[in-house]
PDB file of C-alpha atoms and ligand atoms in Angstrom:
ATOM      1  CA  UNK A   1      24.538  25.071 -29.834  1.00 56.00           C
ATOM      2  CA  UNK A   2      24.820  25.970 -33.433  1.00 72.00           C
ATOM      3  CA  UNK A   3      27.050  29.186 -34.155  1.00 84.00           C
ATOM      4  CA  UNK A   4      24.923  31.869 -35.369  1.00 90.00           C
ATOM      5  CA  UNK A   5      26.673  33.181 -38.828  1.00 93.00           C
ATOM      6  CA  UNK A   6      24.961  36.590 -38.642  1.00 96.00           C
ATOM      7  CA  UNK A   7      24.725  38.643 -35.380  1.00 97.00           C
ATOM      8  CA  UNK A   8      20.754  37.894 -33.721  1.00 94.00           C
ATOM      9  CA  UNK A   9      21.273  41.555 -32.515  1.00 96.00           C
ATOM     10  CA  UNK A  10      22.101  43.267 -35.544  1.00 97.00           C
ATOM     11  CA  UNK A  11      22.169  40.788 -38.468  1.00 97.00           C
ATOM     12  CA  UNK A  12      25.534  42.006 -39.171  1.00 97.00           C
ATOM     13  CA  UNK A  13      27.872  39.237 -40.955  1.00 96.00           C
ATOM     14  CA  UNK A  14      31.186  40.024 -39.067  1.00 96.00           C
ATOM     15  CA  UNK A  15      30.966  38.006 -36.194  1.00 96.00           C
ATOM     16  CA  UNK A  16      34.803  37.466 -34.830  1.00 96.00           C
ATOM     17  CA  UNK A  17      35.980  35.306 -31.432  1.00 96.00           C
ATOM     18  CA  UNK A  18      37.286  37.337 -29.011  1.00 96.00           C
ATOM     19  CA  UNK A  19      38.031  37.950 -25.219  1.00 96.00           C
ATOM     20  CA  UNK A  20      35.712  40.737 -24.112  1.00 94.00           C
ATOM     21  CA  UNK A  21      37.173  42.925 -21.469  1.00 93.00           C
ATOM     22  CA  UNK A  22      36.829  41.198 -18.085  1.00 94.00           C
ATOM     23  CA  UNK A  23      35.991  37.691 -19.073  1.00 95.00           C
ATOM     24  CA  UNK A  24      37.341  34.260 -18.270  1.00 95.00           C
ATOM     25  CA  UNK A  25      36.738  33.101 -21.909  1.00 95.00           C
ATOM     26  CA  UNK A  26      36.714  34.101 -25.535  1.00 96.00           C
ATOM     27  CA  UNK A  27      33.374  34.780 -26.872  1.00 96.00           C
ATOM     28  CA  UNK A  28      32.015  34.962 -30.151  1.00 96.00           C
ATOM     29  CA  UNK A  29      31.331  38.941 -30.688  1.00 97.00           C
ATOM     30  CA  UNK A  30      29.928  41.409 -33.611  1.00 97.00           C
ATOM     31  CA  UNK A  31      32.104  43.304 -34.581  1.00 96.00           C
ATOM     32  CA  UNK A  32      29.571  46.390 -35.775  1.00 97.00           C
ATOM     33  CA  UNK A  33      27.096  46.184 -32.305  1.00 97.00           C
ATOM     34  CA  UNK A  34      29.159  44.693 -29.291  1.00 96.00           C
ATOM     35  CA  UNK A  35      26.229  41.652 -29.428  1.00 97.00           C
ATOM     36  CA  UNK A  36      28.284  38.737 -27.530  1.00 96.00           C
ATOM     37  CA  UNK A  37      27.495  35.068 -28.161  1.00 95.00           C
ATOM     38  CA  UNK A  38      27.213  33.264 -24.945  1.00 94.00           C
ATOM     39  CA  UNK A  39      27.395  29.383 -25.668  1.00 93.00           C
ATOM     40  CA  UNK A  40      26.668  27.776 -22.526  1.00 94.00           C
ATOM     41  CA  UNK A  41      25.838  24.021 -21.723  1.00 96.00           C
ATOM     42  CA  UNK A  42      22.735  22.379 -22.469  1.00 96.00           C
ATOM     43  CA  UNK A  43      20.277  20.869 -19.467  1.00 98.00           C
ATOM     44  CA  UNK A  44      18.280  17.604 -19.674  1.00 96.00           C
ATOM     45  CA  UNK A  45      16.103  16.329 -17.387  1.00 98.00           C
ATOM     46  CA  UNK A  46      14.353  13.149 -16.414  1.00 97.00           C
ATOM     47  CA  UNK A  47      13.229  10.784 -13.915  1.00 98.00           C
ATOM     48  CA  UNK A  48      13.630   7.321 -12.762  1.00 97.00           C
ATOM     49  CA  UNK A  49       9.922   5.766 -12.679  1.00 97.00           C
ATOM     50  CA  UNK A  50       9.585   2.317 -10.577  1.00 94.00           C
ATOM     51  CA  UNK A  51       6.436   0.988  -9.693  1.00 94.00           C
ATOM     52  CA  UNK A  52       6.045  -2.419  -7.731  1.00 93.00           C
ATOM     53  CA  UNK A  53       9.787  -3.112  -8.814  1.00 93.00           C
ATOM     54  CA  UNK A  54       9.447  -3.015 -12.204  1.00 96.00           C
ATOM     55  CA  UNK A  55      11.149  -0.143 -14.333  1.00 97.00           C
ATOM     56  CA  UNK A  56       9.838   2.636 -17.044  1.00 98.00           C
ATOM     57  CA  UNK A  57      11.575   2.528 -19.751  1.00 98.00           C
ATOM     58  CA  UNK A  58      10.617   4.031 -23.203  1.00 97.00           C
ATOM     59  CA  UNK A  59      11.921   2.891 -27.089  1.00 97.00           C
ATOM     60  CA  UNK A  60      12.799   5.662 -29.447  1.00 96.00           C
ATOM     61  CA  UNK A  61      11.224   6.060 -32.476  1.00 96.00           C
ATOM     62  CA  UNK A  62      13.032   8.563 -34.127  1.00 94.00           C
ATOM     63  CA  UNK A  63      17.227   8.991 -33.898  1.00 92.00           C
ATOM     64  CA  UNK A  64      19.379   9.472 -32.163  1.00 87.00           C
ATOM     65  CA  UNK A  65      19.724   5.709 -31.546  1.00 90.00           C
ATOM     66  CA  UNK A  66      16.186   4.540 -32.765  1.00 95.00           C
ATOM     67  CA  UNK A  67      15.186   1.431 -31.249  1.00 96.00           C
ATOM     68  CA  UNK A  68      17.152   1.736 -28.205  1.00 96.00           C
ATOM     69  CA  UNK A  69      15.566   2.064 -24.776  1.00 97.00           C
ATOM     70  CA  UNK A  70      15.599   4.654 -22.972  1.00 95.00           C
ATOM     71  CA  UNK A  71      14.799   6.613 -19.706  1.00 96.00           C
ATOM     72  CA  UNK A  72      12.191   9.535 -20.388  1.00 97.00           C
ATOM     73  CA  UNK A  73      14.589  12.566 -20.159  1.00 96.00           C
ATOM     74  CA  UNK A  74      14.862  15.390 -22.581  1.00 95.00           C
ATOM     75  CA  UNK A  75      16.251  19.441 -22.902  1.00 97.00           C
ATOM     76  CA  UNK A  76      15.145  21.849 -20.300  1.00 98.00           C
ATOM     77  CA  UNK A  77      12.848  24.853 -22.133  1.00 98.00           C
ATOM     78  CA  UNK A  78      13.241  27.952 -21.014  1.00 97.00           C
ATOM     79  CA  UNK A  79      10.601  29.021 -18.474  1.00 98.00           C
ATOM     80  CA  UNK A  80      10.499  26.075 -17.054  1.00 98.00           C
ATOM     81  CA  UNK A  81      12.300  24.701 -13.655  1.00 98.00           C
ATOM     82  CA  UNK A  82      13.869  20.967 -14.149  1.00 98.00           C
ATOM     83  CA  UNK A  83      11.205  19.383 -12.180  1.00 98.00           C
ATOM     84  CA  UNK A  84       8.449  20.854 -14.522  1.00 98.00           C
ATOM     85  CA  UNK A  85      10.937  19.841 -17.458  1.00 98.00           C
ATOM     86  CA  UNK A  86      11.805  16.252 -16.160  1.00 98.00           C
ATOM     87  CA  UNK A  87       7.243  15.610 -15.899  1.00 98.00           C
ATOM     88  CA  UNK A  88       6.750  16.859 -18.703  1.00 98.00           C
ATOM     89  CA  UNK A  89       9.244  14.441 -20.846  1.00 98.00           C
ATOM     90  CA  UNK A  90       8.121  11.682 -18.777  1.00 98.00           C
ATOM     91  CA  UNK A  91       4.180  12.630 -19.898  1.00 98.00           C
ATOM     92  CA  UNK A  92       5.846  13.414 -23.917  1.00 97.00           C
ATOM     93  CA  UNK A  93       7.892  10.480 -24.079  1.00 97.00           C
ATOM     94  CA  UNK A  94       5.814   7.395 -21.906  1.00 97.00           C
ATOM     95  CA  UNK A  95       2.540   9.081 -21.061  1.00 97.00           C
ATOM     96  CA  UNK A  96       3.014   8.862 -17.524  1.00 98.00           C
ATOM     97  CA  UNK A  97       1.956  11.146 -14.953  1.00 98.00           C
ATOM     98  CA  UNK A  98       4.004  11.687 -12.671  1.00 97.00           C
ATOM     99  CA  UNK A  99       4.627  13.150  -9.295  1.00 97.00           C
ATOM    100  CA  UNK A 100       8.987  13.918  -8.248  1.00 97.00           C
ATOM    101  CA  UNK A 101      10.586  12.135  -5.142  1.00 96.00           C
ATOM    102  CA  UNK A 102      13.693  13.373  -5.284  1.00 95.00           C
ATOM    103  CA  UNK A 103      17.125  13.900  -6.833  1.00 94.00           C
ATOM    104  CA  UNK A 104      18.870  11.429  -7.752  1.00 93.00           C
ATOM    105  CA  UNK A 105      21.622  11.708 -10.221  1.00 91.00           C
ATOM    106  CA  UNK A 106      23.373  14.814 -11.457  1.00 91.00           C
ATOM    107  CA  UNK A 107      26.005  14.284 -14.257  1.00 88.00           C
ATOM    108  CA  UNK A 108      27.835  16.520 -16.627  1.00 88.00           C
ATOM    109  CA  UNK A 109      29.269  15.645 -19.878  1.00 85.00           C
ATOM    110  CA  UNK A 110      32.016  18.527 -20.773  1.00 86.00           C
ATOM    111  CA  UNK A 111      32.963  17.198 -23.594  1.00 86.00           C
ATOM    112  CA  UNK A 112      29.535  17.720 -25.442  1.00 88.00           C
ATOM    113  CA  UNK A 113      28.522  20.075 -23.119  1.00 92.00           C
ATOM    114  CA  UNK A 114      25.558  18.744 -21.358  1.00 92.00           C
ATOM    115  CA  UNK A 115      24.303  18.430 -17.872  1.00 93.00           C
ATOM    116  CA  UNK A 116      21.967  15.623 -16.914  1.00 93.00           C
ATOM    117  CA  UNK A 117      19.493  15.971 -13.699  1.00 95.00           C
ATOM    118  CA  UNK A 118      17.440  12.727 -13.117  1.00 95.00           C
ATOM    119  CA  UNK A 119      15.057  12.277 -10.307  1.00 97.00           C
ATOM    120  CA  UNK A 120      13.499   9.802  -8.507  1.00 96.00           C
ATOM    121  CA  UNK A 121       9.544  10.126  -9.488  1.00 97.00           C
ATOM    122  CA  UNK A 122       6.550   7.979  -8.713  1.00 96.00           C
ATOM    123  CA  UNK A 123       3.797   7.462 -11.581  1.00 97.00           C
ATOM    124  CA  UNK A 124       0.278   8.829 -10.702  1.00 97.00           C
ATOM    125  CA  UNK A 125      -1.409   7.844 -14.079  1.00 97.00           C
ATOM    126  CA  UNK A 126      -0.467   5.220 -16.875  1.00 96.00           C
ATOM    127  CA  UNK A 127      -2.409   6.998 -19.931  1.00 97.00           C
ATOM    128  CA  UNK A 128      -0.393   4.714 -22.467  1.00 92.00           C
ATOM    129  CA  UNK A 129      -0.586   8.294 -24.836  1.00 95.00           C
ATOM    130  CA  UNK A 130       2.940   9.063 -25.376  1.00 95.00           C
ATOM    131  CA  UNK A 131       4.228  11.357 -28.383  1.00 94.00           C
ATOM    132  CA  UNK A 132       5.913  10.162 -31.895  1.00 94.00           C
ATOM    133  CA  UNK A 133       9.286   9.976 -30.270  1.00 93.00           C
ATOM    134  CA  UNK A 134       7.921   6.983 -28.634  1.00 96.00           C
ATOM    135  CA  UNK A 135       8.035   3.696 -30.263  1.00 97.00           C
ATOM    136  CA  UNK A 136       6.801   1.845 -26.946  1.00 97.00           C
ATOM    137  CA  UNK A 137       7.292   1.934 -23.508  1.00 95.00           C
ATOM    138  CA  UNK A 138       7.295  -0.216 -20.264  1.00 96.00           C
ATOM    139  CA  UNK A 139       8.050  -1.242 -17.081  1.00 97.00           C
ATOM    140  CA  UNK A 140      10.488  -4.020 -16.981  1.00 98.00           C
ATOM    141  CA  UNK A 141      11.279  -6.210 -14.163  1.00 97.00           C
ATOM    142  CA  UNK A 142      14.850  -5.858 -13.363  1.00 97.00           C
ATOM    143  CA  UNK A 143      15.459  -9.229 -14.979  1.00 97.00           C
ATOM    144  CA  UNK A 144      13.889  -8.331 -18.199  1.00 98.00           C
ATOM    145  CA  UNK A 145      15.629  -4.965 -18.535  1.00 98.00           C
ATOM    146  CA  UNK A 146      17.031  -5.273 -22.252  1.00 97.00           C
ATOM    147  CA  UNK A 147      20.082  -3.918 -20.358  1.00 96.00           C
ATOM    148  CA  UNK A 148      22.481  -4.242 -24.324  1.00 95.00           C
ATOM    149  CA  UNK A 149      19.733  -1.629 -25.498  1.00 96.00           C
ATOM    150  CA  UNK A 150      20.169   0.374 -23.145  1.00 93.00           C
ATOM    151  CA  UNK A 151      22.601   2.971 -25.249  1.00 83.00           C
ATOM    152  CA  UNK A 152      23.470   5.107 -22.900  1.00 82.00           C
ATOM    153  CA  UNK A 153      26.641   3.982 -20.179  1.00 82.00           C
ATOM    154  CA  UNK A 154      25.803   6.118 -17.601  1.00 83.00           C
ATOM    155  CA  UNK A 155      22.044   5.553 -17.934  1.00 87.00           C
ATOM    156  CA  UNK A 156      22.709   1.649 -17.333  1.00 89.00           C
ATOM    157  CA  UNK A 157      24.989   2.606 -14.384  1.00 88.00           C
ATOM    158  CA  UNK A 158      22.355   4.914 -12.741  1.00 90.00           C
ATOM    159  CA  UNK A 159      19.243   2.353 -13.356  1.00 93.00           C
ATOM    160  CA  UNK A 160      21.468  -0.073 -12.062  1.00 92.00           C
ATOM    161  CA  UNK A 161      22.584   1.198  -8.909  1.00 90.00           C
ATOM    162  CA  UNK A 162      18.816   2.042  -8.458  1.00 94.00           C
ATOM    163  CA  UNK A 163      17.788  -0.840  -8.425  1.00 95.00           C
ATOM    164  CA  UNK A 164      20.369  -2.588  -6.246  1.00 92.00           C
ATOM    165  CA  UNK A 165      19.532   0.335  -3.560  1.00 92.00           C
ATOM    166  CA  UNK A 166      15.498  -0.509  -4.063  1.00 93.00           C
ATOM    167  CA  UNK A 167      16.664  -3.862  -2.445  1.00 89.00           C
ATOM    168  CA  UNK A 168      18.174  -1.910   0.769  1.00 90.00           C
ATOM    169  CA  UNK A 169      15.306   0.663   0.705  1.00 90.00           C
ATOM    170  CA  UNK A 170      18.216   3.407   0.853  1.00 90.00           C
ATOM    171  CA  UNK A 171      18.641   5.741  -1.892  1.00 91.00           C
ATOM    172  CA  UNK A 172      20.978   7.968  -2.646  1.00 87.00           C
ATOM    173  CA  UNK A 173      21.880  11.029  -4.507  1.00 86.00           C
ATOM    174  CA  UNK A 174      25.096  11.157  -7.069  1.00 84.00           C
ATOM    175  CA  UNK A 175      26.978  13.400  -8.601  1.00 84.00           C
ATOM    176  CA  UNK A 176      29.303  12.572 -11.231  1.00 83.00           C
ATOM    177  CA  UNK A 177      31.039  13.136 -14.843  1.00 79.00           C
ATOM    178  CA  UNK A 178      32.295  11.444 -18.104  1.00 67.00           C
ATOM    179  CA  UNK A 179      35.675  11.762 -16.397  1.00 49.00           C
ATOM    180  CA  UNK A 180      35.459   9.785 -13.427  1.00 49.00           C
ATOM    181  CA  UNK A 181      33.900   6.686 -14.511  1.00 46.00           C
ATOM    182  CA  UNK A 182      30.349   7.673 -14.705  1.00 53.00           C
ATOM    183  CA  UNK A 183      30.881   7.236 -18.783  1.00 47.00           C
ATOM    184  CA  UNK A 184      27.896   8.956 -20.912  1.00 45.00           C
ATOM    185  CA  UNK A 185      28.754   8.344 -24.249  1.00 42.00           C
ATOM    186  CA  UNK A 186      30.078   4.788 -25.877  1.00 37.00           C
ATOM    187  CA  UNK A 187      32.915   5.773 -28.630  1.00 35.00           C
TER     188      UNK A 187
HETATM  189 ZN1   ZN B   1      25.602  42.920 -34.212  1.00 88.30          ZN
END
């Protein structure tokens, strides 16, 4: 989240980190209103589509990492629950409807303060009208996943164990974090 330089309360400049009585961490806090800044992490949804063993997968258009595919996934809005968010980047990013199976993979990245949900979802309607962070999109057969352009670790590792638990017809549900192996980000 970006740090506001004038208090959204008050529009006061003198904005000054500080612990407020009674909490666990320092906050950023006006000094003319009392306004506190609560910087909390970020949620993204999105879902795991297979269809006849082959495996959505979308190319960004725009950066981060244009060019690299993808699993449709995106930030939560606010209103919404993460099932609602996690159809509704699948229908933005692939133009896929889509209907939600389960859970399947909850991860957190502390360090950049993130939280990913993905589900298990099952596609209802291939409209082939997905939005301009799109370039294309696909299902791949597990031996034509483009697994190198595949940026993200833990994406590979999730898709991956996915699809070896297709072959059992048992899936489970994970949860994990950039600390224990389940790596998000490549430096
Ligand atoms: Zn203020």
């Amino acid at each position: 989240m970006r740090t506001p330089r004038f208090c959204p309360q008050c529009g006061g400049p003198d904005l000054q980190i500080t612990r407020p009585a009674g909490d666990t961490h320092d906050r950023l806090t006006c000094q003319a209103c009392g306004y506190i800044h609560y910087d909390n992490p970020k949620v993204i949804t999105g879902c795991i589509i297979e269809q006849q063993g082959k495996y959505l997968l979308c190319q960004r258009a725009i950066p981060p990492q244009a060019g690299s595919w993808v699993l449709p996934a995106g930030f939560m809005e606010n209103g919404e629950t993460t099932e609602e968010a996690a159809l509704r980047e699948v229908w933005e990013e692939s133009g896929v409807r889509a209907d939600i199976l389960s859970p399947y993979s909850i991860f957190s990245v502390p360090m950049i303060n993130e939280v990913y949900i993905i589900f298990r979802a099952l596609a209802l309607e291939i409209t082939d009208e997905y939005g301009p962070e799109t370039a294309t999109c696909r299902f791949f057969a597990p031996e034509d996943i483009p697994w190198e352009q595949i940026y993200y670790p833990a994406i590979r590792q999730i898709l991956a164990r996915y699809i070896s638990e297709r072959q059992a017809g048992i899936y489970g549900i994970y949860v994990g974090n950039d600390a224990t192996g389940k790596i998000h980000f490549l430096k």
